[in-house]
Short mmCIF file of C-alpha atoms (C1' of nucleotides) in Angstrom, two decimals:
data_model
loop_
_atom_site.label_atom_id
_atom_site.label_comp_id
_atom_site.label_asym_id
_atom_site.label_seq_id
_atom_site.Cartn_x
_atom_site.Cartn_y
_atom_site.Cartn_z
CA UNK N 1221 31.89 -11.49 27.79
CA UNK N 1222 29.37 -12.49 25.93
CA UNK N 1223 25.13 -11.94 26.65
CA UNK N 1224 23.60 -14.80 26.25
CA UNK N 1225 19.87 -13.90 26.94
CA UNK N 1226 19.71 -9.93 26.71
CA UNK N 1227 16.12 -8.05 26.68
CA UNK N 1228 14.71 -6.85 23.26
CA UNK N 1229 17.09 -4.27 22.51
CA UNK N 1230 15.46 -0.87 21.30
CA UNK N 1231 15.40 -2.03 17.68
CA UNK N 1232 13.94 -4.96 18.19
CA UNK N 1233 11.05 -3.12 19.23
CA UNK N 1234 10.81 -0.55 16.77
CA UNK N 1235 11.20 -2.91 13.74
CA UNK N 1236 8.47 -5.21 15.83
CA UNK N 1237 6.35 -1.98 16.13
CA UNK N 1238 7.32 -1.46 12.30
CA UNK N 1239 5.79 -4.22 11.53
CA UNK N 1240 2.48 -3.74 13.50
CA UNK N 1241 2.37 -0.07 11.75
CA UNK N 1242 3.21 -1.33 8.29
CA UNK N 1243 1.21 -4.55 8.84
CA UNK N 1244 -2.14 -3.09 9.84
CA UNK N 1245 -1.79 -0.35 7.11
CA UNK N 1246 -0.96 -2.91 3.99
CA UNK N 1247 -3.48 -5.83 5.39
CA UNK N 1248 -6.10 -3.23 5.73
CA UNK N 1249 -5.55 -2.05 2.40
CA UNK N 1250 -5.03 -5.76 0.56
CA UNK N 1251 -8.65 -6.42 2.08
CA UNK N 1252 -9.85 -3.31 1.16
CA UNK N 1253 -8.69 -3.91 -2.63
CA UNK N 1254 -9.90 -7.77 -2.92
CA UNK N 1255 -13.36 -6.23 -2.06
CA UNK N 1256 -13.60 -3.47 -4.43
CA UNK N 1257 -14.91 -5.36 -7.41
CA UNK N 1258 -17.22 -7.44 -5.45
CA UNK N 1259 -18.99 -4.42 -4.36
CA UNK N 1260 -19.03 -2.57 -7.29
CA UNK N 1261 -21.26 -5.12 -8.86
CA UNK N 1262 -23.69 -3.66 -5.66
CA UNK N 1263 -22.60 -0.01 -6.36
CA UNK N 1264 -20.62 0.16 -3.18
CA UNK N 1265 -17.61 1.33 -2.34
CA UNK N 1266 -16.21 -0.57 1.02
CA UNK N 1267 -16.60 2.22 3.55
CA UNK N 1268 -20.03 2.67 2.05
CA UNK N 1269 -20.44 -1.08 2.47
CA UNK N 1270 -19.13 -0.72 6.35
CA UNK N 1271 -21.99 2.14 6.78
CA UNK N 1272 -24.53 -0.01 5.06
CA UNK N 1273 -23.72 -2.85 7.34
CA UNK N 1274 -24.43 -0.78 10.63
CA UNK N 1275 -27.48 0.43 8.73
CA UNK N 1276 -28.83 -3.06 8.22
CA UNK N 1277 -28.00 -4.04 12.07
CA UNK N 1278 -30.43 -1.01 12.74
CA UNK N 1279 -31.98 1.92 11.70
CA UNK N 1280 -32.52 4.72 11.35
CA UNK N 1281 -29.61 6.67 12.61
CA UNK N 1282 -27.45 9.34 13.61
CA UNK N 1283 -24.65 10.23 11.43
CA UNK N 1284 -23.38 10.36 14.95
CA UNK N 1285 -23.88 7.22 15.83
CA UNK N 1286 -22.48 5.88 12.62
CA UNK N 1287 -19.46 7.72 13.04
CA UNK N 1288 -18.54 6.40 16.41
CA UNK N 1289 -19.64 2.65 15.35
CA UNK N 1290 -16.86 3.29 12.63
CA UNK N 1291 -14.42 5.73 13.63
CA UNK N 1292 -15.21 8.48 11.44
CA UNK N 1293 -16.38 11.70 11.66
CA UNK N 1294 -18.65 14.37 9.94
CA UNK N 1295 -15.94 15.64 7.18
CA UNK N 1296 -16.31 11.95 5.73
CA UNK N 1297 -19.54 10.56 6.70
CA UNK N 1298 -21.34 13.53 5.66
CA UNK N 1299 -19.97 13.62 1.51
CA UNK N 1300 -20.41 9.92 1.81
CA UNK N 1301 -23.55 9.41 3.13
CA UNK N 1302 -24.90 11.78 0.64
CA UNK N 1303 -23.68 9.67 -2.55
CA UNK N 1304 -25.45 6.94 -0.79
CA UNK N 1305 -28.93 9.17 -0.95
CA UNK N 1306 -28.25 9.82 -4.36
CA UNK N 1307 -27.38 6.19 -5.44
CA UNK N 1308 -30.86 5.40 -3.76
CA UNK N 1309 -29.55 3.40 -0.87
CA UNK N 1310 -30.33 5.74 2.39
CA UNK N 1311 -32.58 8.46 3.38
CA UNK N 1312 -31.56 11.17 4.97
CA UNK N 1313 -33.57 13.45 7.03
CA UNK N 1314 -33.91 16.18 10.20
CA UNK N 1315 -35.14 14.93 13.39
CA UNK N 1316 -38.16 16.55 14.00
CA UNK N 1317 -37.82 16.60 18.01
CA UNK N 1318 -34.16 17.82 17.40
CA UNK N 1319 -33.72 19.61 14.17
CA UNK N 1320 -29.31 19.22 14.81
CA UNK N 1321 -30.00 15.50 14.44
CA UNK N 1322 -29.73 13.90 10.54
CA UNK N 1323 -31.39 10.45 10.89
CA UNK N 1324 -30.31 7.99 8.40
CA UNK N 1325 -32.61 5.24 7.17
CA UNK N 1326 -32.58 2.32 4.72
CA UNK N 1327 -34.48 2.59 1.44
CA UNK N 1328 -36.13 -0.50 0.04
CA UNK N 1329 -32.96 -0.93 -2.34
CA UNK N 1330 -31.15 -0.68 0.53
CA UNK N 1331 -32.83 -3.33 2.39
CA UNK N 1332 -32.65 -5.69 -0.92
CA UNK N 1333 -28.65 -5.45 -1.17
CA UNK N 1334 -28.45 -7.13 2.35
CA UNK N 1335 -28.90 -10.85 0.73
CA UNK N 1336 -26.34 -10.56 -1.92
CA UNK N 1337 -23.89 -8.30 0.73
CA UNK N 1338 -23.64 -12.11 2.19
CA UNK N 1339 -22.79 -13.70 -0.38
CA UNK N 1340 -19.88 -11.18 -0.83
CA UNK N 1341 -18.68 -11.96 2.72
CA UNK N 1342 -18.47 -16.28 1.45
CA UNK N 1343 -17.00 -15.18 -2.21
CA UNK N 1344 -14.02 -13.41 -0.21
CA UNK N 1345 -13.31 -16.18 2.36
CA UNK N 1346 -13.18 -18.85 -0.32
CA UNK N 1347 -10.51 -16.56 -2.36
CA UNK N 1348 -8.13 -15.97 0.98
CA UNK N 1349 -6.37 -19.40 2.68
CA UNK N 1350 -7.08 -18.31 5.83
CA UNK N 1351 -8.71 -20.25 8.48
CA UNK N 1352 -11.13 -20.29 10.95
CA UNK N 1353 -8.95 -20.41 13.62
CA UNK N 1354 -6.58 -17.48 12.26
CA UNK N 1355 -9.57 -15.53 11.72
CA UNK N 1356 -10.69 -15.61 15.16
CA UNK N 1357 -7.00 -14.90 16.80
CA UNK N 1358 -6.42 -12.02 14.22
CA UNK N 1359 -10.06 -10.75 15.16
CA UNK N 1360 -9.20 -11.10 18.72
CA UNK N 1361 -5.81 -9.04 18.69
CA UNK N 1362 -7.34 -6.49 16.46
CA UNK N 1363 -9.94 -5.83 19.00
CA UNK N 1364 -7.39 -5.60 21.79
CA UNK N 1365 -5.80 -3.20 19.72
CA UNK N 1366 -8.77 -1.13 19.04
CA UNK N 1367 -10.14 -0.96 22.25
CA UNK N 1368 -6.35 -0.10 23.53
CA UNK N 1369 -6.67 3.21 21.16
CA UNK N 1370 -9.92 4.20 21.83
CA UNK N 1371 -9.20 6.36 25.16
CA UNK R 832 -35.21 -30.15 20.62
CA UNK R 833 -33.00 -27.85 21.34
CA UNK R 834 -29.10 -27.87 19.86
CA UNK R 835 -26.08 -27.99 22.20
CA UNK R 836 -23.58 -28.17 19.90
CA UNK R 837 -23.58 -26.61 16.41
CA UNK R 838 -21.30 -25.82 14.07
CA UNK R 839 -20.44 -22.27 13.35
CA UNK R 840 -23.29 -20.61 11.60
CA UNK R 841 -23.37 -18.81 8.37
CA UNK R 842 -24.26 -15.87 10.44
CA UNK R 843 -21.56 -16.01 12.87
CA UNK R 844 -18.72 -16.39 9.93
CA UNK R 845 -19.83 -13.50 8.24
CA UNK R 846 -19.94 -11.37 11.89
CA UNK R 847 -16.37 -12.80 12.53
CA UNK R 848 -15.34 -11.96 8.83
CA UNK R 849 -17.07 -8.38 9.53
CA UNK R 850 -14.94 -8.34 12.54
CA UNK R 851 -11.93 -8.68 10.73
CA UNK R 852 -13.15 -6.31 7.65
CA UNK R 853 -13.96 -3.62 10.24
CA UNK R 854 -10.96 -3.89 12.76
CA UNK R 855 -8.85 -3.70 9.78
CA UNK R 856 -10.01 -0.79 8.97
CA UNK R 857 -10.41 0.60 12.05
CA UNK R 858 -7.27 -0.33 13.64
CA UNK R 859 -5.44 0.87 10.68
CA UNK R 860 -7.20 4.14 10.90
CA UNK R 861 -6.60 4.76 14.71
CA UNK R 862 -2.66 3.86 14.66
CA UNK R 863 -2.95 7.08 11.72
CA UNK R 864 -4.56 8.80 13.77
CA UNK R 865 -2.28 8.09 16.79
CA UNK R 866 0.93 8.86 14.50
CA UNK R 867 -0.17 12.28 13.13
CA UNK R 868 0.17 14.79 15.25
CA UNK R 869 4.21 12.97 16.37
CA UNK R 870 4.87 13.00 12.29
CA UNK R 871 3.54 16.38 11.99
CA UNK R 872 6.67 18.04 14.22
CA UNK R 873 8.52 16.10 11.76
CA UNK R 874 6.96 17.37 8.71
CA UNK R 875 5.87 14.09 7.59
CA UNK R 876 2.36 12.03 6.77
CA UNK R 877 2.22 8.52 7.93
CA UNK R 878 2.39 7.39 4.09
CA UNK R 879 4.99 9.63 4.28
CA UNK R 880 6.58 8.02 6.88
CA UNK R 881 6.58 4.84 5.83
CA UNK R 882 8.12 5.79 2.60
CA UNK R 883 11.15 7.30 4.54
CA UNK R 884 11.18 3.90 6.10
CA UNK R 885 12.01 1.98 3.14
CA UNK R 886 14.18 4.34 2.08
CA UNK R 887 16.07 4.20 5.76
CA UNK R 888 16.59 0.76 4.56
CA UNK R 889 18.42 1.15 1.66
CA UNK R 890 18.84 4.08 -1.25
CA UNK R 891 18.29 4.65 -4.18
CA UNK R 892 15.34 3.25 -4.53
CA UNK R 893 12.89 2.96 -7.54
CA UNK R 894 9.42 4.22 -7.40
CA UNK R 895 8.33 0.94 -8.33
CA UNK R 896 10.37 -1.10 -5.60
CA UNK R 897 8.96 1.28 -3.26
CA UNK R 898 5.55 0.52 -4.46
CA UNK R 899 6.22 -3.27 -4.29
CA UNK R 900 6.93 -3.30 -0.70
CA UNK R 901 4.06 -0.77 0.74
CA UNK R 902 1.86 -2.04 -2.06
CA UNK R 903 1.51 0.74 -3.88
CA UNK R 904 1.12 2.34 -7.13
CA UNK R 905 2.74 5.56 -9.20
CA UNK R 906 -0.93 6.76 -8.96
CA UNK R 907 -0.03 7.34 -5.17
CA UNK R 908 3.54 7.47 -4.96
CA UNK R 909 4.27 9.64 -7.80
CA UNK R 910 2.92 12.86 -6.13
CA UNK R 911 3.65 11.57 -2.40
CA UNK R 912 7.29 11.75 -3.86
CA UNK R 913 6.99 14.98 -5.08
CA UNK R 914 5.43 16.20 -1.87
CA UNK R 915 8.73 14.80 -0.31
CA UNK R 916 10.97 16.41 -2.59
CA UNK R 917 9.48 19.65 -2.49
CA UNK R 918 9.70 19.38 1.44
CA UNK R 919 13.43 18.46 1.25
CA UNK R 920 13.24 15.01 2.29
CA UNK R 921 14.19 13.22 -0.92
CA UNK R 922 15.67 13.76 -4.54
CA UNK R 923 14.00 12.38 -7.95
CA UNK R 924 16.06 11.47 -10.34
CA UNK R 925 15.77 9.58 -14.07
CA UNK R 926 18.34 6.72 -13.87
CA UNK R 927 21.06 7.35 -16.32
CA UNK R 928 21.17 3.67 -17.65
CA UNK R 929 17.56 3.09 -18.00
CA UNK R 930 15.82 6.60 -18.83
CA UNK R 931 11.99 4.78 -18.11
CA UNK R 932 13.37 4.62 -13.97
CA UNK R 933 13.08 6.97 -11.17
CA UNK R 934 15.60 7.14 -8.19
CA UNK R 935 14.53 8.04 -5.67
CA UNK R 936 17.45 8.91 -3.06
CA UNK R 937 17.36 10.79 0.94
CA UNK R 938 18.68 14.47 1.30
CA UNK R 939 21.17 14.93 4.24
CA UNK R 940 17.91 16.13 5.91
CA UNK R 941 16.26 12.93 5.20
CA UNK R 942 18.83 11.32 6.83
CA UNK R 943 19.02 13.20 10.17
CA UNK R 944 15.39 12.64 10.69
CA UNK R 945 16.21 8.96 11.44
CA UNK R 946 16.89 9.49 14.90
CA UNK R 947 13.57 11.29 16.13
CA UNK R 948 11.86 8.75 13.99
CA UNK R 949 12.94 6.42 16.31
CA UNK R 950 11.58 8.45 19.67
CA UNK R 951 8.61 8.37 17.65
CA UNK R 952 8.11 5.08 17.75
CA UNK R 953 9.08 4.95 21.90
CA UNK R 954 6.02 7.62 22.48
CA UNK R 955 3.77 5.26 20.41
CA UNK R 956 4.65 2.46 22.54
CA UNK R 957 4.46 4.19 25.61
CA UNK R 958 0.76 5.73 24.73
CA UNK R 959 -0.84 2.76 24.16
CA UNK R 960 -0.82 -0.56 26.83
CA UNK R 961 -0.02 -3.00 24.30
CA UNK R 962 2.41 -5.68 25.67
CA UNK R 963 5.33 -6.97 23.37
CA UNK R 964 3.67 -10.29 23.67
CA UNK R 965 0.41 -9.10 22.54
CA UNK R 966 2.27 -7.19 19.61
CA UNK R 967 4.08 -10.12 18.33
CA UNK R 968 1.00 -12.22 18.33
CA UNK R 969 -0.98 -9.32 16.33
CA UNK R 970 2.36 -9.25 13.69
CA UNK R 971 2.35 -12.59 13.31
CA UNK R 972 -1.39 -12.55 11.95
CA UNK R 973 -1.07 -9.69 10.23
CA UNK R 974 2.02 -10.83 8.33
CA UNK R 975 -0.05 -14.11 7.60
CA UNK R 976 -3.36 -12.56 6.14
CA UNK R 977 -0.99 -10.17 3.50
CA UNK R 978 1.44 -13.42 2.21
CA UNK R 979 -2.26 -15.07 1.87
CA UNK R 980 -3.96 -12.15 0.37
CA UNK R 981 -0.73 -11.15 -1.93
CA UNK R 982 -0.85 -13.88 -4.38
"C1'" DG F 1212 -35.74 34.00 30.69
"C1'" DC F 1213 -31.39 34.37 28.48
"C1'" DA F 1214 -26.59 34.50 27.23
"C1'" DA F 1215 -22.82 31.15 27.06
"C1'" DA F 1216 -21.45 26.62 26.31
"C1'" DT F 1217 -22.34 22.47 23.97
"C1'" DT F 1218 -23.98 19.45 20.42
"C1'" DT F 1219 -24.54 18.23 15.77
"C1'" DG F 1220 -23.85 18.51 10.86
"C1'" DG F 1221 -21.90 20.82 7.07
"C1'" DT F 1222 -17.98 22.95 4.32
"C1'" DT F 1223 -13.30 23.51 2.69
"C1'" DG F 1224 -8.74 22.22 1.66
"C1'" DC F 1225 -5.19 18.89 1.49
"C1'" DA F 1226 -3.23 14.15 1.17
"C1'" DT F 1227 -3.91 9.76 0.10
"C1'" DG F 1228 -5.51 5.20 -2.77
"C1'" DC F 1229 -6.50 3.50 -7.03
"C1'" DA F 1230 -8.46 2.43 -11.79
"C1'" DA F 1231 -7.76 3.79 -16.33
"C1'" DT F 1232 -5.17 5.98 -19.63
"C1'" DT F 1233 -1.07 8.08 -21.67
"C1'" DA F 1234 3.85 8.83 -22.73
"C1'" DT F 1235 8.40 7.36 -23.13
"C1'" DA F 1236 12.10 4.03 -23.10
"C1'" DT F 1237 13.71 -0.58 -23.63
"C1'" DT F 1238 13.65 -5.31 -25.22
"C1'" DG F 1239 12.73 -9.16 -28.16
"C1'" DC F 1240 12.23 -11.26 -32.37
"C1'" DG F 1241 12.26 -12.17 -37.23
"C1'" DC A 1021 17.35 -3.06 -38.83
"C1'" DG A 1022 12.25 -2.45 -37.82
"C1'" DC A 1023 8.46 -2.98 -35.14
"C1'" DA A 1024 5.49 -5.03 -31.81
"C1'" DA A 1025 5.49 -6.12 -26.98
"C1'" DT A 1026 6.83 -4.82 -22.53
"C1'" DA A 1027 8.27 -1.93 -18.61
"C1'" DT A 1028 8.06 2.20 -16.05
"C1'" DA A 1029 6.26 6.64 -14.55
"C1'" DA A 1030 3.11 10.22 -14.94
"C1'" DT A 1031 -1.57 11.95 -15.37
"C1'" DT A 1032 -6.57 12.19 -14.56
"C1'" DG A 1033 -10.73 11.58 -12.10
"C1'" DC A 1034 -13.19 10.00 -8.20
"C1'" DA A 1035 -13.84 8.57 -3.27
"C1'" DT A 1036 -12.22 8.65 1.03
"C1'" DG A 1037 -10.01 10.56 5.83
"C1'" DC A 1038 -9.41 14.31 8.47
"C1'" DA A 1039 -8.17 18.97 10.50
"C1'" DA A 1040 -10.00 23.36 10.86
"C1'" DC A 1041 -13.59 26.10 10.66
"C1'" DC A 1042 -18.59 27.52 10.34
"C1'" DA A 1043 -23.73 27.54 11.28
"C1'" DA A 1044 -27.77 26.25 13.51
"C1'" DA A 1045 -30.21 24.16 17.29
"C1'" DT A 1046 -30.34 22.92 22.02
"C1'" DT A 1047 -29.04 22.73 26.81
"C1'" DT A 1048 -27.23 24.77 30.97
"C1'" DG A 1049 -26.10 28.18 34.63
"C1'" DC A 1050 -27.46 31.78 36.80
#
DNA sequence: GCAAATTTGGTTGCATGCAATTATATTGCG
DNA sequence: CGCAATATAATTGCATGCAACCAAATTTGC
């Protein structure tokens, strides 16, 4: 006798999970690669340009803080924020009311990259056929997912 | 006189295109994170992993079809591969008709770790409250930004 | 007050990603 | 056939990610 309308049998959902896995992974990657040369012409790599763009919503801060805005912890920030000291883009320096803390701030250079960072952001949209509306629905499920991980 | 109805802003593009940039990256980097410590009783990386996914697919492989569909190169597969091999999972191989070609085939113990793969991918599921609809919403984006972004 | 726990960065080692280059094998073309 | 062009991996060098561990400063419990 035949099933007309079974539930999603276990492979369903792992290829569907697949998918999500391999999906999130490649996409994150593709994005990653279409915005290398645009930021080298800055001197950025793109998780320098991610820690550069919580920089210019504010500063100065923790490496802490930076690390939870991104997901990332002291074995990366800290190599990584120093190549940004030596490239001249951030400041690092002890808290003086809490000599653990390492607050990182902006350098004029830094501040002057923030116009051009912009015009990075257009350059990429107009190279990808990808609409508003997609945008916004894969920015939506993408926070769902985030905030689903977090704990 | 105040505005009640603008258009989207240059602003709020590029904070909906940093939305997307960032939960790429982020998303991509928590479902690693999520799969480690499950791929590490198997022995395997999530790179890894995905590797033995194609190759759960269909064997021998090439390194360069394998690079073609997780995007990519012999810069990164080349030693993952080896890393495999030396763990027992797969064999390299120079292909007898074309001496420039590298098959890359499973070992019987490659093949049995199919099935706890796939209990993997059930505790994944079950650690994270992600509906199926939610899921195939997120895939379906996902597999829309890489077909634009692959050219 | 002070020793233990906690917080915060830093260091080390390993595994990716990837651009650039090299080495080898094959193919195409006159 | 001979040789340039092409295809395919491998190698090298640099920048992440991250676990595991370490060191210093601060906070907490008593």
């Amino acid at each position: 006798m035949p099933q007309s309308k079974a539930p999603p049998t276990y492979n369903d959902l792992m290829s569907l999970d697949r998918q999500v896995c391999f999906g999130l992974y490649a996409a994150s990657n593709l994005v990653i690669r279409q915005y290398r040369p645009l930021l080298a012409e800055l001197g950025l790599t793109f998780p320098q340009y991610l820690v550069m763009l919580v920089l210019w919503e504010s500063e100065p801060q923790t490496v802490s803080a930076i690390g939870e805005r991104l997901h990332l912890d002291s074995g990366t920030l800290t190599p990584l924020l120093k190549r940004l000291e030596t490239n001249g883009f951030v400041v690092r320096r002890r808290d003086d009311t809490d000599e653990r803390r390492v607050l990182i701030s902006l350098t004029t250079h830094g501040h002057t990259l923030r116009a051009p960072a912009r015009q990075i952001t257009e350059t990429f949209r107009e190279g990808v056929s990808f609409s508003a509306a997609e945008t916004e629905t894969l920015a939506s499920s993408l926070a769902q997912l985030i905030s689903a991980l977090e704990h």
